[in-house]
Tab-separated table of N, CA, C and O in Angstrom:
chain	number	residue	atom	x	y	z
A	1	MET	N	3.964	-25.699	-28.822
A	1	MET	CA	4.922	-25.526	-27.763
A	1	MET	C	6.066	-24.662	-28.270
A	1	MET	O	6.640	-24.931	-29.312
A	2	ASP	N	6.402	-23.603	-27.553
A	2	ASP	CA	7.539	-22.752	-27.883
A	2	ASP	C	8.718	-23.114	-26.988
A	2	ASP	O	8.553	-23.305	-25.782
A	3	VAL	N	9.897	-23.207	-27.591
A	3	VAL	CA	11.129	-23.468	-26.861
A	3	VAL	C	12.109	-22.364	-27.237
A	3	VAL	O	12.434	-22.212	-28.411
A	4	THR	N	12.544	-21.580	-26.265
A	4	THR	CA	13.478	-20.491	-26.531
A	4	THR	C	14.891	-20.924	-26.147
A	4	THR	O	15.104	-21.476	-25.074
A	5	VAL	N	15.844	-20.676	-27.055
A	5	VAL	CA	17.235	-21.054	-26.814
A	5	VAL	C	18.136	-19.839	-27.019
A	5	VAL	O	17.815	-18.943	-27.803
A	6	THR	N	19.272	-19.842	-26.312
A	6	THR	CA	20.234	-18.750	-26.457
A	6	THR	C	21.645	-19.266	-26.732
A	6	THR	O	22.528	-18.465	-27.042
A	7	THR	N	21.864	-20.574	-26.601
A	7	THR	CA	23.195	-21.149	-26.823
A	7	THR	C	23.108	-22.318	-27.790
A	7	THR	O	22.036	-22.873	-28.034
A	8	GLN	N	24.253	-22.716	-28.326
A	8	GLN	CA	24.297	-23.856	-29.241
A	8	GLN	C	23.847	-25.139	-28.539
A	8	GLN	O	23.119	-25.941	-29.104
A	9	ALA	N	24.250	-25.328	-27.285
A	9	ALA	CA	23.862	-26.530	-26.545
A	9	ALA	C	22.348	-26.595	-26.371
A	9	ALA	O	21.733	-27.666	-26.545
A	10	GLU	N	21.731	-25.459	-26.056
A	10	GLU	CA	20.271	-25.427	-25.917
A	10	GLU	C	19.585	-25.706	-27.252
A	10	GLU	O	18.571	-26.410	-27.304
A	11	LEU	N	20.136	-25.155	-28.339
A	11	LEU	CA	19.569	-25.402	-29.661
A	11	LEU	C	19.672	-26.874	-30.026
A	11	LEU	O	18.709	-27.470	-30.503
A	12	ASP	N	20.832	-27.471	-29.794
A	12	ASP	CA	21.015	-28.891	-30.106
A	12	ASP	C	20.018	-29.755	-29.341
A	12	ASP	O	19.420	-30.681	-29.899
A	13	THR	N	19.811	-29.444	-28.064
A	13	THR	CA	18.855	-30.195	-27.246
A	13	THR	C	17.435	-29.996	-27.756
A	13	THR	O	16.664	-30.955	-27.873
A	14	ALA	N	17.078	-28.756	-28.080
A	14	ALA	CA	15.726	-28.472	-28.581
A	14	ALA	C	15.467	-29.181	-29.902
A	14	ALA	O	14.382	-29.727	-30.129
A	15	LEU	N	16.461	-29.192	-30.786
A	15	LEU	CA	16.299	-29.886	-32.064
A	15	LEU	C	16.149	-31.391	-31.851
A	15	LEU	O	15.338	-32.042	-32.507
A	16	ARG	N	16.927	-31.933	-30.929
A	16	ARG	CA	16.840	-33.366	-30.647
A	16	ARG	C	15.468	-33.721	-30.061
A	16	ARG	O	14.844	-34.701	-30.457
A	17	ASP	N	14.991	-32.893	-29.134
A	17	ASP	CA	13.751	-33.201	-28.427
A	17	ASP	C	12.494	-32.794	-29.185
A	17	ASP	O	11.441	-33.404	-29.013
A	18	HIS	N	12.578	-31.740	-30.007
A	18	HIS	CA	11.369	-31.185	-30.626
A	18	HIS	C	11.484	-30.964	-32.130
A	18	HIS	O	10.547	-30.471	-32.743
A	19	GLY	N	12.627	-31.297	-32.727
A	19	GLY	CA	12.868	-30.989	-34.136
A	19	GLY	C	11.892	-31.619	-35.108
A	19	GLY	O	11.634	-31.081	-36.173
A	20	ASN	N	11.310	-32.751	-34.742
A	20	ASN	CA	10.367	-33.427	-35.640
A	20	ASN	C	8.915	-33.172	-35.277
A	20	ASN	O	8.020	-33.752	-35.881
A	21	ASP	N	8.674	-32.318	-34.304
A	21	ASP	CA	7.318	-32.011	-33.854
A	21	ASP	C	6.808	-30.787	-34.610
A	21	ASP	O	7.296	-29.680	-34.398
A	22	PRO	N	5.828	-30.957	-35.503
A	22	PRO	CA	5.354	-29.812	-36.285
A	22	PRO	C	4.686	-28.731	-35.436
A	22	PRO	O	4.566	-27.593	-35.879
A	23	ALA	N	4.284	-29.057	-34.224
A	23	ALA	CA	3.656	-28.064	-33.353
A	23	ALA	C	4.690	-27.266	-32.560
A	23	ALA	O	4.357	-26.240	-31.969
A	24	ALA	N	5.920	-27.727	-32.541
A	24	ALA	CA	6.964	-27.052	-31.773
A	24	ALA	C	7.552	-25.893	-32.561
A	24	ALA	O	7.770	-25.992	-33.763
A	25	VAL	N	7.805	-24.794	-31.861
A	25	VAL	CA	8.474	-23.636	-32.445
A	25	VAL	C	9.741	-23.405	-31.627
A	25	VAL	O	9.673	-23.172	-30.419
A	26	ILE	N	10.884	-23.491	-32.289
A	26	ILE	CA	12.156	-23.243	-31.626
A	26	ILE	C	12.552	-21.802	-31.916
A	26	ILE	O	12.719	-21.418	-33.068
A	27	ILE	N	12.660	-21.018	-30.849
A	27	ILE	CA	12.956	-19.591	-30.974
A	27	ILE	C	14.398	-19.360	-30.555
A	27	ILE	O	14.792	-19.693	-29.441
A	28	ILE	N	15.190	-18.787	-31.462
A	28	ILE	CA	16.587	-18.465	-31.169
A	28	ILE	C	16.665	-16.994	-30.790
A	28	ILE	O	16.293	-16.130	-31.571
A	29	ASN	N	17.145	-16.732	-29.595
A	29	ASN	CA	17.278	-15.361	-29.107
A	29	ASN	C	18.644	-15.222	-28.445
A	29	ASN	O	18.756	-14.901	-27.263
A	30	SER	N	19.681	-15.478	-29.227
A	30	SER	CA	21.043	-15.444	-28.700
A	30	SER	C	21.575	-14.016	-28.684
A	30	SER	O	21.097	-13.159	-29.426
A	31	PRO	N	22.583	-13.758	-27.846
A	31	PRO	CA	23.188	-12.423	-27.820
A	31	PRO	C	23.869	-12.112	-29.150
A	31	PRO	O	24.264	-13.016	-29.891
A	32	ALA	N	24.034	-10.833	-29.429
A	32	ALA	CA	24.708	-10.404	-30.656
A	32	ALA	C	26.096	-11.031	-30.733
A	32	ALA	O	26.812	-11.086	-29.739
A	33	GLY	N	26.450	-11.518	-31.908
A	33	GLY	CA	27.773	-12.076	-32.134
A	33	GLY	C	27.925	-13.537	-31.764
A	33	GLY	O	28.962	-14.125	-32.014
A	34	VAL	N	26.911	-14.136	-31.157
A	34	VAL	CA	26.949	-15.560	-30.811
A	34	VAL	C	26.250	-16.329	-31.924
A	34	VAL	O	25.038	-16.263	-32.063
A	35	TRP	N	27.047	-17.026	-32.754
A	35	TRP	CA	26.504	-17.761	-33.891
A	35	TRP	C	25.983	-19.114	-33.443
A	35	TRP	O	26.672	-19.849	-32.752
A	36	LEU	N	24.757	-19.439	-33.835
A	36	LEU	CA	24.189	-20.763	-33.614
A	36	LEU	C	24.012	-21.416	-34.971
A	36	LEU	O	23.607	-20.763	-35.933
A	37	ALA	N	24.321	-22.701	-35.065
A	37	ALA	CA	24.276	-23.406	-36.350
A	37	ALA	C	23.202	-24.472	-36.340
A	37	ALA	O	23.098	-25.263	-35.394
A	38	LEU	N	22.411	-24.481	-37.404
A	38	LEU	CA	21.454	-25.560	-37.608
A	38	LEU	C	22.163	-26.671	-38.370
A	38	LEU	O	22.933	-26.397	-39.282
A	39	PRO	N	21.919	-27.910	-38.021
A	39	PRO	CA	22.616	-29.013	-38.694
A	39	PRO	C	22.200	-29.125	-40.150
A	39	PRO	O	21.117	-28.685	-40.535
A	40	SER	N	23.067	-29.732	-40.946
A	40	SER	CA	22.764	-29.879	-42.368
A	40	SER	C	21.773	-31.001	-42.625
A	40	SER	O	21.231	-31.118	-43.711
A	41	SER	N	21.527	-31.827	-41.631
A	41	SER	CA	20.527	-32.886	-41.795
A	41	SER	C	19.249	-32.477	-41.088
A	41	SER	O	19.246	-31.612	-40.220
A	42	GLY	N	18.152	-33.081	-41.470
A	42	GLY	CA	16.877	-32.743	-40.856
A	42	GLY	C	16.220	-31.578	-41.561
A	42	GLY	O	16.745	-31.026	-42.518
A	43	SER	N	15.053	-31.210	-41.081
A	43	SER	CA	14.305	-30.125	-41.733
A	43	SER	C	13.669	-29.226	-40.683
A	43	SER	O	12.509	-28.880	-40.772
A	44	ALA	N	14.430	-28.858	-39.684
A	44	ALA	CA	13.908	-28.058	-38.584
A	44	ALA	C	13.479	-26.674	-39.058
A	44	ALA	O	14.025	-26.121	-40.007
A	45	THR	N	12.470	-26.126	-38.373
A	45	THR	CA	12.038	-24.758	-38.584
A	45	THR	C	12.288	-23.994	-37.293
A	45	THR	O	11.877	-24.433	-36.226
A	46	VAL	N	13.007	-22.874	-37.386
A	46	VAL	CA	13.283	-22.065	-36.203
A	46	VAL	C	12.965	-20.608	-36.495
A	46	VAL	O	12.844	-20.200	-37.652
A	47	GLN	N	12.834	-19.831	-35.435
A	47	GLN	CA	12.627	-18.394	-35.552
A	47	GLN	C	13.780	-17.694	-34.870
A	47	GLN	O	14.141	-18.039	-33.747
A	48	ALA	N	14.378	-16.714	-35.542
A	48	ALA	CA	15.497	-15.948	-34.993
A	48	ALA	C	15.032	-14.529	-34.706
A	48	ALA	O	14.485	-13.868	-35.589
A	49	TYR	N	15.231	-14.082	-33.478
A	49	TYR	CA	14.757	-12.771	-33.048
A	49	TYR	C	15.893	-11.916	-32.518
A	49	TYR	O	16.974	-12.423	-32.219
A	50	GLY	N	15.588	-10.643	-32.318
A	50	GLY	CA	16.555	-9.745	-31.693
A	50	GLY	C	17.832	-9.667	-32.491
A	50	GLY	O	17.811	-9.467	-33.700
A	51	SER	N	18.941	-9.869	-31.830
A	51	SER	CA	20.250	-9.808	-32.476
A	51	SER	C	20.809	-11.195	-32.747
A	51	SER	O	22.019	-11.356	-32.918
A	52	ALA	N	19.964	-12.200	-32.796
A	52	ALA	CA	20.410	-13.575	-33.006
A	52	ALA	C	21.152	-13.706	-34.328
A	52	ALA	O	20.835	-13.030	-35.309
A	53	THR	N	22.153	-14.581	-34.353
A	53	THR	CA	22.900	-14.872	-35.569
A	53	THR	C	22.875	-16.381	-35.776
A	53	THR	O	23.202	-17.142	-34.872
A	54	VAL	N	22.465	-16.799	-36.979
A	54	VAL	CA	22.203	-18.209	-37.248
A	54	VAL	C	22.849	-18.631	-38.560
A	54	VAL	O	22.777	-17.896	-39.548
A	55	ARG	N	23.471	-19.816	-38.578
A	55	ARG	CA	23.930	-20.439	-39.817
A	55	ARG	C	22.986	-21.584	-40.121
A	55	ARG	O	22.818	-22.485	-39.296
A	56	ALA	N	22.372	-21.554	-41.283
A	56	ALA	CA	21.412	-22.585	-41.670
A	56	ALA	C	21.893	-23.290	-42.924
A	56	ALA	O	22.378	-22.656	-43.856
A	57	SER	N	21.762	-24.598	-42.952
A	57	SER	CA	22.135	-25.371	-44.137
A	57	SER	C	21.164	-26.531	-44.275
A	57	SER	O	20.242	-26.678	-43.480
A	58	GLY	N	21.391	-27.349	-45.278
A	58	GLY	CA	20.471	-28.459	-45.495
A	58	GLY	C	19.107	-27.930	-45.871
A	58	GLY	O	18.982	-26.981	-46.623
A	59	SER	N	18.055	-28.514	-45.306
A	59	SER	CA	16.700	-28.080	-45.637
A	59	SER	C	16.057	-27.330	-44.481
A	59	SER	O	14.841	-27.323	-44.334
A	60	ALA	N	16.862	-26.674	-43.657
A	60	ALA	CA	16.344	-25.899	-42.533
A	60	ALA	C	15.532	-24.711	-43.029
A	60	ALA	O	15.772	-24.187	-44.118
A	61	THR	N	14.566	-24.293	-42.228
A	61	THR	CA	13.785	-23.089	-42.495
A	61	THR	C	13.974	-22.137	-41.324
A	61	THR	O	13.840	-22.544	-40.173
A	62	VAL	N	14.314	-20.881	-41.617
A	62	VAL	CA	14.521	-19.879	-40.577
A	62	VAL	C	13.624	-18.681	-40.860
A	62	VAL	O	13.606	-18.173	-41.979
A	63	ARG	N	12.889	-18.237	-39.855
A	63	ARG	CA	12.139	-16.989	-39.939
A	63	ARG	C	12.916	-15.965	-39.124
A	63	ARG	O	13.052	-16.115	-37.912
A	64	ALA	N	13.440	-14.949	-39.781
A	64	ALA	CA	14.303	-13.968	-39.128
A	64	ALA	C	13.614	-12.619	-39.043
A	64	ALA	O	13.022	-12.159	-40.015
A	65	SER	N	13.693	-11.991	-37.859
A	65	SER	CA	13.110	-10.658	-37.697
A	65	SER	C	13.986	-9.844	-36.756
A	65	SER	O	14.967	-10.351	-36.221
A	66	GLY	N	13.623	-8.600	-36.562
A	66	GLY	CA	14.450	-7.729	-35.734
A	66	GLY	C	15.774	-7.470	-36.415
A	66	GLY	O	15.819	-7.204	-37.609
A	67	SER	N	16.859	-7.591	-35.685
A	67	SER	CA	18.197	-7.398	-36.238
A	67	SER	C	18.911	-8.719	-36.448
A	67	SER	O	20.140	-8.769	-36.505
A	68	ALA	N	18.161	-9.799	-36.554
A	68	ALA	CA	18.761	-11.124	-36.719
A	68	ALA	C	19.580	-11.198	-37.996
A	68	ALA	O	19.265	-10.544	-38.991
A	69	THR	N	20.639	-12.002	-37.966
A	69	THR	CA	21.483	-12.246	-39.125
A	69	THR	C	21.475	-13.738	-39.412
A	69	THR	O	21.646	-14.548	-38.504
A	70	VAL	N	21.271	-14.102	-40.679
A	70	VAL	CA	21.231	-15.513	-41.077
A	70	VAL	C	22.152	-15.723	-42.264
A	70	VAL	O	22.130	-14.942	-43.216
A	71	ARG	N	22.974	-16.768	-42.213
A	71	ARG	CA	23.744	-17.224	-43.369
A	71	ARG	C	23.160	-18.553	-43.781
A	71	ARG	O	23.149	-19.499	-42.995
A	72	ALA	N	22.665	-18.630	-44.990
A	72	ALA	CA	21.959	-19.821	-45.461
A	72	ALA	C	22.686	-20.448	-46.638
A	72	ALA	O	23.176	-19.751	-47.518
A	73	SER	N	22.748	-21.777	-46.652
A	73	SER	CA	23.350	-22.502	-47.771
A	73	SER	C	22.567	-23.779	-47.999
A	73	SER	O	21.631	-24.086	-47.275
A	74	GLY	N	22.975	-24.521	-49.016
A	74	GLY	CA	22.236	-25.734	-49.349
A	74	GLY	C	20.854	-25.368	-49.850
A	74	GLY	O	20.693	-24.423	-50.611
A	75	SER	N	19.836	-26.059	-49.378
A	75	SER	CA	18.467	-25.735	-49.783
A	75	SER	C	17.695	-25.091	-48.648
A	75	SER	O	16.476	-25.191	-48.574
A	76	ALA	N	18.408	-24.414	-47.747
A	76	ALA	CA	17.763	-23.720	-46.634
A	76	ALA	C	16.838	-22.630	-47.160
A	76	ALA	O	17.065	-22.054	-48.224
A	77	THR	N	15.787	-22.353	-46.409
A	77	THR	CA	14.834	-21.299	-46.746
A	77	THR	C	14.808	-20.292	-45.613
A	77	THR	O	14.751	-20.667	-44.442
A	78	VAL	N	14.858	-19.001	-45.958
A	78	VAL	CA	14.835	-17.937	-44.954
A	78	VAL	C	13.728	-16.956	-45.289
A	78	VAL	O	13.626	-16.492	-46.417
A	79	GLN	N	12.899	-16.649	-44.301
A	79	GLN	CA	11.901	-15.597	-44.427
A	79	GLN	C	12.374	-14.448	-43.555
A	79	GLN	O	12.548	-14.624	-42.339
A	80	ALA	N	12.626	-13.292	-44.137
A	80	ALA	CA	13.205	-12.176	-43.395
A	80	ALA	C	12.247	-10.998	-43.335
A	80	ALA	O	11.519	-10.722	-44.280
A	81	SER	N	12.262	-10.293	-42.180
A	81	SER	CA	11.455	-9.086	-42.037
A	81	SER	C	12.192	-8.112	-41.121
A	81	SER	O	13.193	-8.468	-40.502
A	82	GLY	N	11.709	-6.896	-41.058
A	82	GLY	CA	12.364	-5.893	-40.219
A	82	GLY	C	13.741	-5.558	-40.745
A	82	GLY	O	13.933	-5.382	-41.943
A	83	SER	N	14.724	-5.513	-39.865
A	83	SER	CA	16.096	-5.188	-40.239
A	83	SER	C	16.965	-6.433	-40.367
A	83	SER	O	18.189	-6.346	-40.300
A	84	ALA	N	16.344	-7.592	-40.535
A	84	ALA	CA	17.107	-8.841	-40.636
A	84	ALA	C	18.051	-8.795	-41.824
A	84	ALA	O	17.738	-8.214	-42.867
A	85	THR	N	19.219	-9.412	-41.665
A	85	THR	CA	20.221	-9.509	-42.719
A	85	THR	C	20.380	-10.973	-43.106
A	85	THR	O	20.504	-11.824	-42.232
A	86	VAL	N	20.369	-11.244	-44.409
A	86	VAL	CA	20.479	-12.614	-44.881
A	86	VAL	C	21.559	-12.698	-45.959
A	86	VAL	O	21.589	-11.866	-46.870
A	87	ARG	N	22.438	-13.697	-45.846
A	87	ARG	CA	23.388	-14.004	-46.914
A	87	ARG	C	23.064	-15.414	-47.380
A	87	ARG	O	23.072	-16.341	-46.573
A	88	ALA	N	22.778	-15.550	-48.642
A	88	ALA	CA	22.360	-16.845	-49.189
A	88	ALA	C	23.390	-17.373	-50.172
A	88	ALA	O	23.951	-16.609	-50.965
A	89	TYR	N	23.647	-18.666	-50.095
A	89	TYR	CA	24.626	-19.337	-50.957
A	89	TYR	C	23.980	-20.567	-51.570
A	89	TYR	O	23.021	-21.117	-51.038
A	90	GLY	N	24.551	-21.038	-52.682
A	90	GLY	CA	24.044	-22.251	-53.301
A	90	GLY	C	22.607	-22.074	-53.750
A	90	GLY	O	22.258	-21.059	-54.340
A	91	SER	N	21.750	-23.006	-53.416
A	91	SER	CA	20.346	-22.929	-53.828
A	91	SER	C	19.434	-22.483	-52.685
A	91	SER	O	18.244	-22.748	-52.690
A	92	ALA	N	20.009	-21.790	-51.699
A	92	ALA	CA	19.201	-21.274	-50.592
A	92	ALA	C	18.166	-20.288	-51.122
A	92	ALA	O	18.403	-19.582	-52.095
A	93	THR	N	17.003	-20.245	-50.487
A	93	THR	CA	15.895	-19.377	-50.888
A	93	THR	C	15.650	-18.348	-49.813
A	93	THR	O	15.609	-18.678	-48.626
A	94	VAL	N	15.464	-17.088	-50.210
A	94	VAL	CA	15.156	-16.007	-49.284
A	94	VAL	C	13.872	-15.352	-49.750
A	94	VAL	O	13.711	-15.033	-50.925
A	95	TRP	N	12.955	-15.137	-48.817
A	95	TRP	CA	11.716	-14.403	-49.152
A	95	TRP	C	11.234	-13.597	-47.985
A	95	TRP	O	11.702	-13.693	-46.896
């Protein structure tokens, strides 16, 4: 099941409803400059597309493509492709 979100409220709802479902894919497609934050708890996996901007922490996993921007900290993992921009802090992993 794919769930596409563009706002923080939609992301929070999607994480609450589908965050523990391994078959669910949460797709972030927010407008440029609108930062969405993944919580530091949990282990959600999301995909960021287009001009989406995401802050990831804890054990979140983000797949970023297009012109997406991700700031990762804690033990977050980011897979980047295309023109994606990633800033990693702490023990965050980028590949």
